[in-house]
Short mmCIF file of C-alpha atoms in Angstrom, two decimals:
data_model
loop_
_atom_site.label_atom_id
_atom_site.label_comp_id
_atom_site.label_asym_id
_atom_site.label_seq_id
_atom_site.Cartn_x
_atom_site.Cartn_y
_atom_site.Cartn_z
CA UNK A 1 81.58 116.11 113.10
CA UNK A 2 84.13 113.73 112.10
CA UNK A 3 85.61 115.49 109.26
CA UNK A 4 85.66 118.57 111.53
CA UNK A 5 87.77 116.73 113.89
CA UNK A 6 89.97 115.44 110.99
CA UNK A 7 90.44 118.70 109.46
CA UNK A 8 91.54 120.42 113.14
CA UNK A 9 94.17 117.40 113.55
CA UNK A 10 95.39 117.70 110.00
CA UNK A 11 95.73 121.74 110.26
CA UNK A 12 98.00 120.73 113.66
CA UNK A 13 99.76 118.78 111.57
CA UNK A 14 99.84 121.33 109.03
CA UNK A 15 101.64 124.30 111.00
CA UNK A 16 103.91 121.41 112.31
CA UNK A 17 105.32 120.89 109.03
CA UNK A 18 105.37 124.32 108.03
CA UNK A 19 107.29 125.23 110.64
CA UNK A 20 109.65 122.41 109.55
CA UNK A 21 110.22 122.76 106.11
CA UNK A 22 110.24 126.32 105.97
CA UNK A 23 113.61 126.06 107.00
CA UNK A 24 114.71 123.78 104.59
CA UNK A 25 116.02 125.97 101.27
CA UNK A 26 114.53 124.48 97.84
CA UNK A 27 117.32 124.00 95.48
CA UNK A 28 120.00 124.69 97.29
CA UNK A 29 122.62 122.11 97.80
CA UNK A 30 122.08 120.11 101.25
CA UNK A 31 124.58 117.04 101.98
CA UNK A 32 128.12 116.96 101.36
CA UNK A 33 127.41 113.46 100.73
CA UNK A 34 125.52 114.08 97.37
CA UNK A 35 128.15 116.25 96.10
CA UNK A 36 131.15 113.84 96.56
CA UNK A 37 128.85 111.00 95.00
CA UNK A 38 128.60 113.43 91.63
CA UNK A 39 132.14 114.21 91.38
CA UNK A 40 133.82 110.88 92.56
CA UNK A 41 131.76 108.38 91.81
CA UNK A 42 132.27 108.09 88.61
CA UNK A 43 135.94 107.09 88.87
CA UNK A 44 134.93 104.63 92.10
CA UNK A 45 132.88 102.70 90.36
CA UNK A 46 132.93 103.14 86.72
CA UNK A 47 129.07 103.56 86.59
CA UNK A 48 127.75 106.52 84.06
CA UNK A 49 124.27 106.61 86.35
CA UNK A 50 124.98 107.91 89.69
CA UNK A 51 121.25 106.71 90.97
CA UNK A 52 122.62 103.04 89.91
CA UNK A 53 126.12 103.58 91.78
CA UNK A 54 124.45 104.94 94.98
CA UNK A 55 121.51 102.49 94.74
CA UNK A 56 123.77 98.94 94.28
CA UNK A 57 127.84 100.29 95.43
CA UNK A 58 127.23 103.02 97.70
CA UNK A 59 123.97 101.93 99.89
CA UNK A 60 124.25 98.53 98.41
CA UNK A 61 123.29 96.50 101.69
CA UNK A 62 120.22 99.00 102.51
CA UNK A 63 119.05 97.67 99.12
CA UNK A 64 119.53 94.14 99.87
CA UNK A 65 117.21 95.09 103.20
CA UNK A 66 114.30 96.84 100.74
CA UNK A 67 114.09 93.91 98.28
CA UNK A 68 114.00 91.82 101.57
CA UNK A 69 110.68 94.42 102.33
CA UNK A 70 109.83 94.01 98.58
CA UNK A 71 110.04 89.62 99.17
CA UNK A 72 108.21 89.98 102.46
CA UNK A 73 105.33 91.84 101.02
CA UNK A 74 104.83 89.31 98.22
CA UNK A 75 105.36 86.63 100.55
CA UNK A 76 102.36 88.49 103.18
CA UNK A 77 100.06 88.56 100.12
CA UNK A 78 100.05 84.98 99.34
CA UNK A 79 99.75 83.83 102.60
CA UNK A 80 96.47 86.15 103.59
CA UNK A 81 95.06 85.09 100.15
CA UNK A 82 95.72 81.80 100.87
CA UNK A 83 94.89 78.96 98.13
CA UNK A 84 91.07 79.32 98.66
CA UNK A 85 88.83 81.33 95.62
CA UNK A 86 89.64 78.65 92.90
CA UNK A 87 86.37 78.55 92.23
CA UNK A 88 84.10 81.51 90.47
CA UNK A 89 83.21 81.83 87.32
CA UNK A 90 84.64 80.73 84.21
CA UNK A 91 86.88 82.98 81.97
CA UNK A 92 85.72 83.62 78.95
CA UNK A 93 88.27 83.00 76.74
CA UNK A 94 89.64 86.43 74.70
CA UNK A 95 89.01 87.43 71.18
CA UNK A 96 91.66 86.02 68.08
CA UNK A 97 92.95 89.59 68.10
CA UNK A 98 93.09 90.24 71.15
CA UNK A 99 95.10 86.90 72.28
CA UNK A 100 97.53 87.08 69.05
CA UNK A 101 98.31 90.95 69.68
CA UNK A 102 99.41 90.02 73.14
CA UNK A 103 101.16 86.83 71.90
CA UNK A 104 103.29 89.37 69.54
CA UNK A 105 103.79 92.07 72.38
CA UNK A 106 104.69 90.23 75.33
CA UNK A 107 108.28 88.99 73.91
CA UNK A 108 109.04 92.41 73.03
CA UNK A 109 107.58 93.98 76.68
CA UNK A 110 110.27 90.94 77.99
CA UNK A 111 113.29 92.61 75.97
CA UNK A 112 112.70 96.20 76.43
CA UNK A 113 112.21 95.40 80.12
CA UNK A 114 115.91 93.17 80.06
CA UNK A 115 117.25 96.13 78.19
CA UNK A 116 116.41 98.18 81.41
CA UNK A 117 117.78 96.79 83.77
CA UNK A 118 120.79 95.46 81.75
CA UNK A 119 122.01 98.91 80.97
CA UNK A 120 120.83 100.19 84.44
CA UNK A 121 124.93 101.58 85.10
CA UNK A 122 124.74 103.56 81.76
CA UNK A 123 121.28 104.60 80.83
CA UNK A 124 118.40 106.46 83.07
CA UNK A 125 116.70 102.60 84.39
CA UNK A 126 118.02 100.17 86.56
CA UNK A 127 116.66 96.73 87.70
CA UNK A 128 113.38 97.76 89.70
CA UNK A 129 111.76 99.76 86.71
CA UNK A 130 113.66 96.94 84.14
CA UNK A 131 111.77 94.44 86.72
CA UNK A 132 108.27 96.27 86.90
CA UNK A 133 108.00 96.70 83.15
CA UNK A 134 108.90 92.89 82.82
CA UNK A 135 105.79 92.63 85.59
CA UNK A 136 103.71 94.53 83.31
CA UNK A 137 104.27 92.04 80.30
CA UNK A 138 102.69 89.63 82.61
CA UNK A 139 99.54 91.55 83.34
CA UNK A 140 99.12 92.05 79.56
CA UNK A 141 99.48 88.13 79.08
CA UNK A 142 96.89 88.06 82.14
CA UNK A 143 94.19 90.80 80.86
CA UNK A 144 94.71 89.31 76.84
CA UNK A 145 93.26 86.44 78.39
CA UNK A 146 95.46 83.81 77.79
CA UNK A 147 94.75 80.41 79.10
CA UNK A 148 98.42 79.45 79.54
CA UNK A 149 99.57 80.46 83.31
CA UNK A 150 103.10 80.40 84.52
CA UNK A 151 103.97 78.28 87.03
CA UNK A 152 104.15 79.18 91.03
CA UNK A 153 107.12 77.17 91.73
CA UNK A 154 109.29 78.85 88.52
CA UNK A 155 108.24 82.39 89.84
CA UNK A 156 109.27 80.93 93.19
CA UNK A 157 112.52 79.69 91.70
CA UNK A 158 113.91 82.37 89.68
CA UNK A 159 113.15 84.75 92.72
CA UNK A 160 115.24 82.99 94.86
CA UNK A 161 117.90 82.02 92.34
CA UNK A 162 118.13 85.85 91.90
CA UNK A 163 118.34 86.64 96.04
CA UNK A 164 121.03 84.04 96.48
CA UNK A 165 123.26 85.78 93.33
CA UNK A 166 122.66 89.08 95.21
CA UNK A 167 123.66 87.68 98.64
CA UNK A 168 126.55 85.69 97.54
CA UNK A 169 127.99 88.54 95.28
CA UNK A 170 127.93 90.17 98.42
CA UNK A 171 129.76 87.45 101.24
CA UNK A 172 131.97 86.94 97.60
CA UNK A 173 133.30 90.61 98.18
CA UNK A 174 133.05 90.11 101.85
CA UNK A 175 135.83 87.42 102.01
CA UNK A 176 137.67 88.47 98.80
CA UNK A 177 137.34 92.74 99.77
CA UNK A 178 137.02 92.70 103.69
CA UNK A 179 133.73 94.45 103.84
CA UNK A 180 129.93 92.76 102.15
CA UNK A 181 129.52 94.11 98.57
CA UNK A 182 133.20 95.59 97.99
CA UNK A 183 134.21 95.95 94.46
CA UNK A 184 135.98 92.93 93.35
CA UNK A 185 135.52 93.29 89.75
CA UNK A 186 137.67 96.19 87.64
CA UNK A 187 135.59 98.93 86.80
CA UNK A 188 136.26 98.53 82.82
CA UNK A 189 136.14 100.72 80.14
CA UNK A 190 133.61 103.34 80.76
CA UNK A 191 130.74 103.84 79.08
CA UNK A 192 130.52 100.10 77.82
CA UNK A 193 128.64 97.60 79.05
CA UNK A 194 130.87 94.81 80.43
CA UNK A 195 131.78 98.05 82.75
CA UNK A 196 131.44 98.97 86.44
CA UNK A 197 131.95 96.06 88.26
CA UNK A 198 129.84 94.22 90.28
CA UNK A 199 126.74 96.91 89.48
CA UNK A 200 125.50 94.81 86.33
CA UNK A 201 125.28 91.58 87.68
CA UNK A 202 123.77 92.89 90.60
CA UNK A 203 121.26 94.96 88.90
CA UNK A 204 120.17 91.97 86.67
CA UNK A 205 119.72 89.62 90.22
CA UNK A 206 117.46 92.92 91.04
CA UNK A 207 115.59 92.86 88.21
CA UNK A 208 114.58 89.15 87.85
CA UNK A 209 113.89 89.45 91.58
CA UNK A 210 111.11 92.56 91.62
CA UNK A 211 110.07 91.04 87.91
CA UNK A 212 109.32 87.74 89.34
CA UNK A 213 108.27 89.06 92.75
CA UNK A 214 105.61 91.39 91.31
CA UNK A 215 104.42 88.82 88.81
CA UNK A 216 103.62 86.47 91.33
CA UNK A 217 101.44 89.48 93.55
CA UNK A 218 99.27 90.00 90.07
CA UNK A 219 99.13 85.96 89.76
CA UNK A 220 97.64 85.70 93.23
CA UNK A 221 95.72 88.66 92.59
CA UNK A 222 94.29 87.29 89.31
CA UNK A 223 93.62 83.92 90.60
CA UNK A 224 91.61 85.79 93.42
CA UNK A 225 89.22 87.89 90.95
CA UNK A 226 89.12 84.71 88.54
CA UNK B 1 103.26 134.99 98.99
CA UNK B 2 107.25 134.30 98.69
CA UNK B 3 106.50 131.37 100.29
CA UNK B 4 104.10 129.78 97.69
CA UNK B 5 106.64 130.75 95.38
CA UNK B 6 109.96 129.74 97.00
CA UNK B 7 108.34 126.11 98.01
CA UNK B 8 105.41 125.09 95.46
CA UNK B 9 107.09 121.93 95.56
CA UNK B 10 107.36 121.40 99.16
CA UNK B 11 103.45 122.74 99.68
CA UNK B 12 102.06 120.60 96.49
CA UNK B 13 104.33 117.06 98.51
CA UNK B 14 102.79 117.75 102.02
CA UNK B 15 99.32 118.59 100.00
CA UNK B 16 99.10 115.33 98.76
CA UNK B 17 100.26 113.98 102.34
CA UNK B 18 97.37 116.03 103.94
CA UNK B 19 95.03 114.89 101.40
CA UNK B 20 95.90 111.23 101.46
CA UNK B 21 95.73 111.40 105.58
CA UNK B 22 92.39 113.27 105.42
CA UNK B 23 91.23 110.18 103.02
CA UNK B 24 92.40 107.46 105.25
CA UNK B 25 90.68 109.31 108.44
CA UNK B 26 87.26 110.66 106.84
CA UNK B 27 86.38 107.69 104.49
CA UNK B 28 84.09 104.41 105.80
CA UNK B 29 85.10 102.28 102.55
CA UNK B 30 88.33 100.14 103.27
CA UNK B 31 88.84 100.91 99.64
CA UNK B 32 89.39 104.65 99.80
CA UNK B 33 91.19 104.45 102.75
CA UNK B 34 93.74 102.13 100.64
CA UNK B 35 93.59 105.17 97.70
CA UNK B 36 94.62 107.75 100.24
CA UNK B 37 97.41 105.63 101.56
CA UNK B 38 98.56 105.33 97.65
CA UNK B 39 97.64 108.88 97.93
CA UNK B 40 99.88 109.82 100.85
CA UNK B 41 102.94 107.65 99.46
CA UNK B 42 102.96 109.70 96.63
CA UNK B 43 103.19 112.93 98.54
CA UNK B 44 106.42 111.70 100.59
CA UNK B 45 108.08 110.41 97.53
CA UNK B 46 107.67 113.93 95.77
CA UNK B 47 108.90 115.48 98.72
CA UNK B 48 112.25 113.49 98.59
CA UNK B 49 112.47 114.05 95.30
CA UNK B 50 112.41 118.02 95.40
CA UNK B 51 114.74 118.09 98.51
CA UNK B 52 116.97 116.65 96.64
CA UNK B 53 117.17 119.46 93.44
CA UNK B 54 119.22 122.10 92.70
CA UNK B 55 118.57 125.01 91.11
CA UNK B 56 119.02 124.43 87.69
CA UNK B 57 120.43 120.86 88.30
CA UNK B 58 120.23 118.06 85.83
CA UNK B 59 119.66 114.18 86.25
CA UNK B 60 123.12 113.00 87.76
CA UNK B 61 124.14 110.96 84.57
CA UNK B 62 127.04 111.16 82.91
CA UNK B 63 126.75 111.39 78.78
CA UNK B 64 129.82 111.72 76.88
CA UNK B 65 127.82 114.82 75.15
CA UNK B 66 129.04 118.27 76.18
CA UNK B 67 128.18 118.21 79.78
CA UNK B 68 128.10 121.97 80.19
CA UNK B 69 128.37 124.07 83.80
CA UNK B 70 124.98 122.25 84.95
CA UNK B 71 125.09 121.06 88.50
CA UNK B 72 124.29 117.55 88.76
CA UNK B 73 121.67 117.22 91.25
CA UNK B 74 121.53 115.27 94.33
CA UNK B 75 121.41 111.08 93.90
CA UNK B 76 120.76 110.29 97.11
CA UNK B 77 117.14 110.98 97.27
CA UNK B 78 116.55 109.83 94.14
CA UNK B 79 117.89 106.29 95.08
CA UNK B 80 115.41 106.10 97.95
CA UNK B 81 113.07 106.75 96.18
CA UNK B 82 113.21 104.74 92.98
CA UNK B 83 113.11 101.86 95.75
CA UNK B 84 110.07 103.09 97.76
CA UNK B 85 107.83 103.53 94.76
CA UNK B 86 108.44 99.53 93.98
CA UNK B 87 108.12 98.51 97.47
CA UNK B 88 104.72 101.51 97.86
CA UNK B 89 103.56 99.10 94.90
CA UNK B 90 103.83 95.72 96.75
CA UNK B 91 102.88 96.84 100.29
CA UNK B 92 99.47 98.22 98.49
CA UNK B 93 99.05 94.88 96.87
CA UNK B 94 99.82 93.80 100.21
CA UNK B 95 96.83 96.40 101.70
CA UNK B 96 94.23 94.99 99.14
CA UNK B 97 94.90 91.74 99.95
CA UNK B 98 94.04 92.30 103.35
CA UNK B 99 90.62 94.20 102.15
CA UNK B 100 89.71 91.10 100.25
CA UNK B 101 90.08 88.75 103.52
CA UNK B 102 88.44 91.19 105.35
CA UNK B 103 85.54 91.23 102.35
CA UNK B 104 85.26 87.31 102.25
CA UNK B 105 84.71 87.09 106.28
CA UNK B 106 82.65 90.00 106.77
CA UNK B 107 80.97 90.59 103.23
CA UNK B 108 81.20 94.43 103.81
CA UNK B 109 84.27 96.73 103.07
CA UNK B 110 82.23 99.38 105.45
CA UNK B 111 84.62 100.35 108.08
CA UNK B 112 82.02 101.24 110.74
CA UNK B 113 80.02 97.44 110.18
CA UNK B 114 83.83 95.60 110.56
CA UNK B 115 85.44 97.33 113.86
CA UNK B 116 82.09 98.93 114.79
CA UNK B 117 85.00 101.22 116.58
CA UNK B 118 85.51 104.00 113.87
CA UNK B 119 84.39 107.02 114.78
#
């Protein structure tokens, strides 16, 4: 009975989008906004990767607002977890292979994930996935294992060490540019990496702050299955 | 039939919408319900993605290769959503989180036991 109820509703909801979308032509160009971003934005803001130039010049305060979601989140997960569950059952501790291999990967996870987000305004990345891979170094050092845990407060510190960078960069360009994030760097040489402004230390704020961020969700969640 | 054709990207996004929604309403398990939420976020973020193309577009990076008479396509959606997916990540940490309280006070993930509403 129920799942004849649900699939009624959902074939509602069904036409409703059909009738929606139908009008919306697939691969077709939409917004003039998109367009002008293409062909201008490389000389606004010296960036090779229009994703990066849209994501950190263009809509650079609506990103400020999702790694405030992104902060919020983390910050919602530790406090329904709370600091109960430190009890359970001991770890066993991992196998010599096992712990060395992830002794020898985890440095080089680090780089490639610094790498990322470093060359976010040249190369297909950017500081979230430069962040999450650095994230997913830490759940290898986790699952290897390894007794050695990193502590709260220097996740704690590095995230907001990276928020404040973001939000002063901004009120920076706010008092030097008249508006919050304006381009008060030159744009550079293109193509290099000392290029584009304000996008790389921006992106590298980004990507210490989602690293950190989602290292400390998978640290609470860890502790919580220990 | 031109439909299918025209839009199998649009009908394969608001599949996985329908099936994530049909998830979160038909299943008892908190758990599930969680997957078709996952579910459901991956549908919308496929949809932004493919409103976004053009025909025969490429990714809107500049190379200094030959760049050709390929339209660049649209950046706009793609910036949205290389942000969601992070934040789809932490909000269904977030979700489990919540399951886990709700597992510790109850000892059941079985919808119908914790509200005793769910119909």
């Amino acid at each position: 009975m129920r799942k004849i109820i649900s699939v009624l509703l959902l074939s509602i909801v069904a036409v409703g989008i059909y009738l929606s979308v139908s009008h919306i032509p697939f691969g077709a160009p939409k917004t003039k906004v998109g367009g002008h971003y293409v062909e201008q934005g490389m000389e606004e803001t010296g960036a090779a990767n229009m994703v990066t130039s849209v994501v950190v010049i263009y809509r650079g305060f609506d990103t400020l607002g999702e790694v405030t979601v992104l902060f919020i989140a983390a910050v919602g997960l530790a406090a329904v977890l709370g600091i109960a569950g430190q009890q359970g059952f001991p770890r066993e501790p991992a196998s010599f292979v096992l712990r060395n291999a992830c002794v020898v990967i985890f440095p080089l996870i680090l780089l490639c994930g610094t790498y990322i987000f470093a060359h976010g305004h040249l190369t297909p990345g950017g500081g979230f996935q430069g962040g999450v891979v650095i994230a997913s170094a830490f759940v290898l050092s986790y699952l290897g294992g390894r007794e050695r845990r990193i502590s709260k407060r220097l996740f704690g510190s590095v995230e907001s060490l990276a928020g404040l960078v973001f939000v002063t960069t901004g009120l920076i360009g706010l008092a030097v540019g008249g508006y919050f994030l304006s381009r008060i760097l030159p744009n550079g040489r293109p193509y290099s990496l000392l290029s584009a402004g304000i996008i790389p230390i921006i992106y590298i704020a980004i990507g210490f702050k989602v690293g950190s961020e989602l290292a400390g969700i998978i640290d609470n969640l860890i502790e919580e299955t220990k | 039939m031109t439909f299918l054709e025209n839009y199998v990207f649009y009908v394969g996004a608001f599949g996985l919408v329908l099936i994530g929604l049909f998830t979160i309403l038909v299943k008892r398990n908190l758990i599930k319900a969680i997957i078709g939420l996952a579910i459901l976020d991956t549908g919308v973020n496929l949809f932004l993605i493919s409103v976004g193309y053009l025909a025969r577009g490429t990714a809107p990076i500049y190379t200094r290769a030959e760049q050709g008479a390929q339209p660049m396509v649209d950046p706009v959606p793609q910036a949205l959503v290389l942000t969601a997916i992070v934040i789809g990540v932490a909000v269904l940490a977030l979700a489990l989180a919540l399951a886990i309280r709700l597992y510790r006070h109850y000892g059941t993930l079985d919808l119908r036991k914790i509200t005793e509403q769910r119909w």
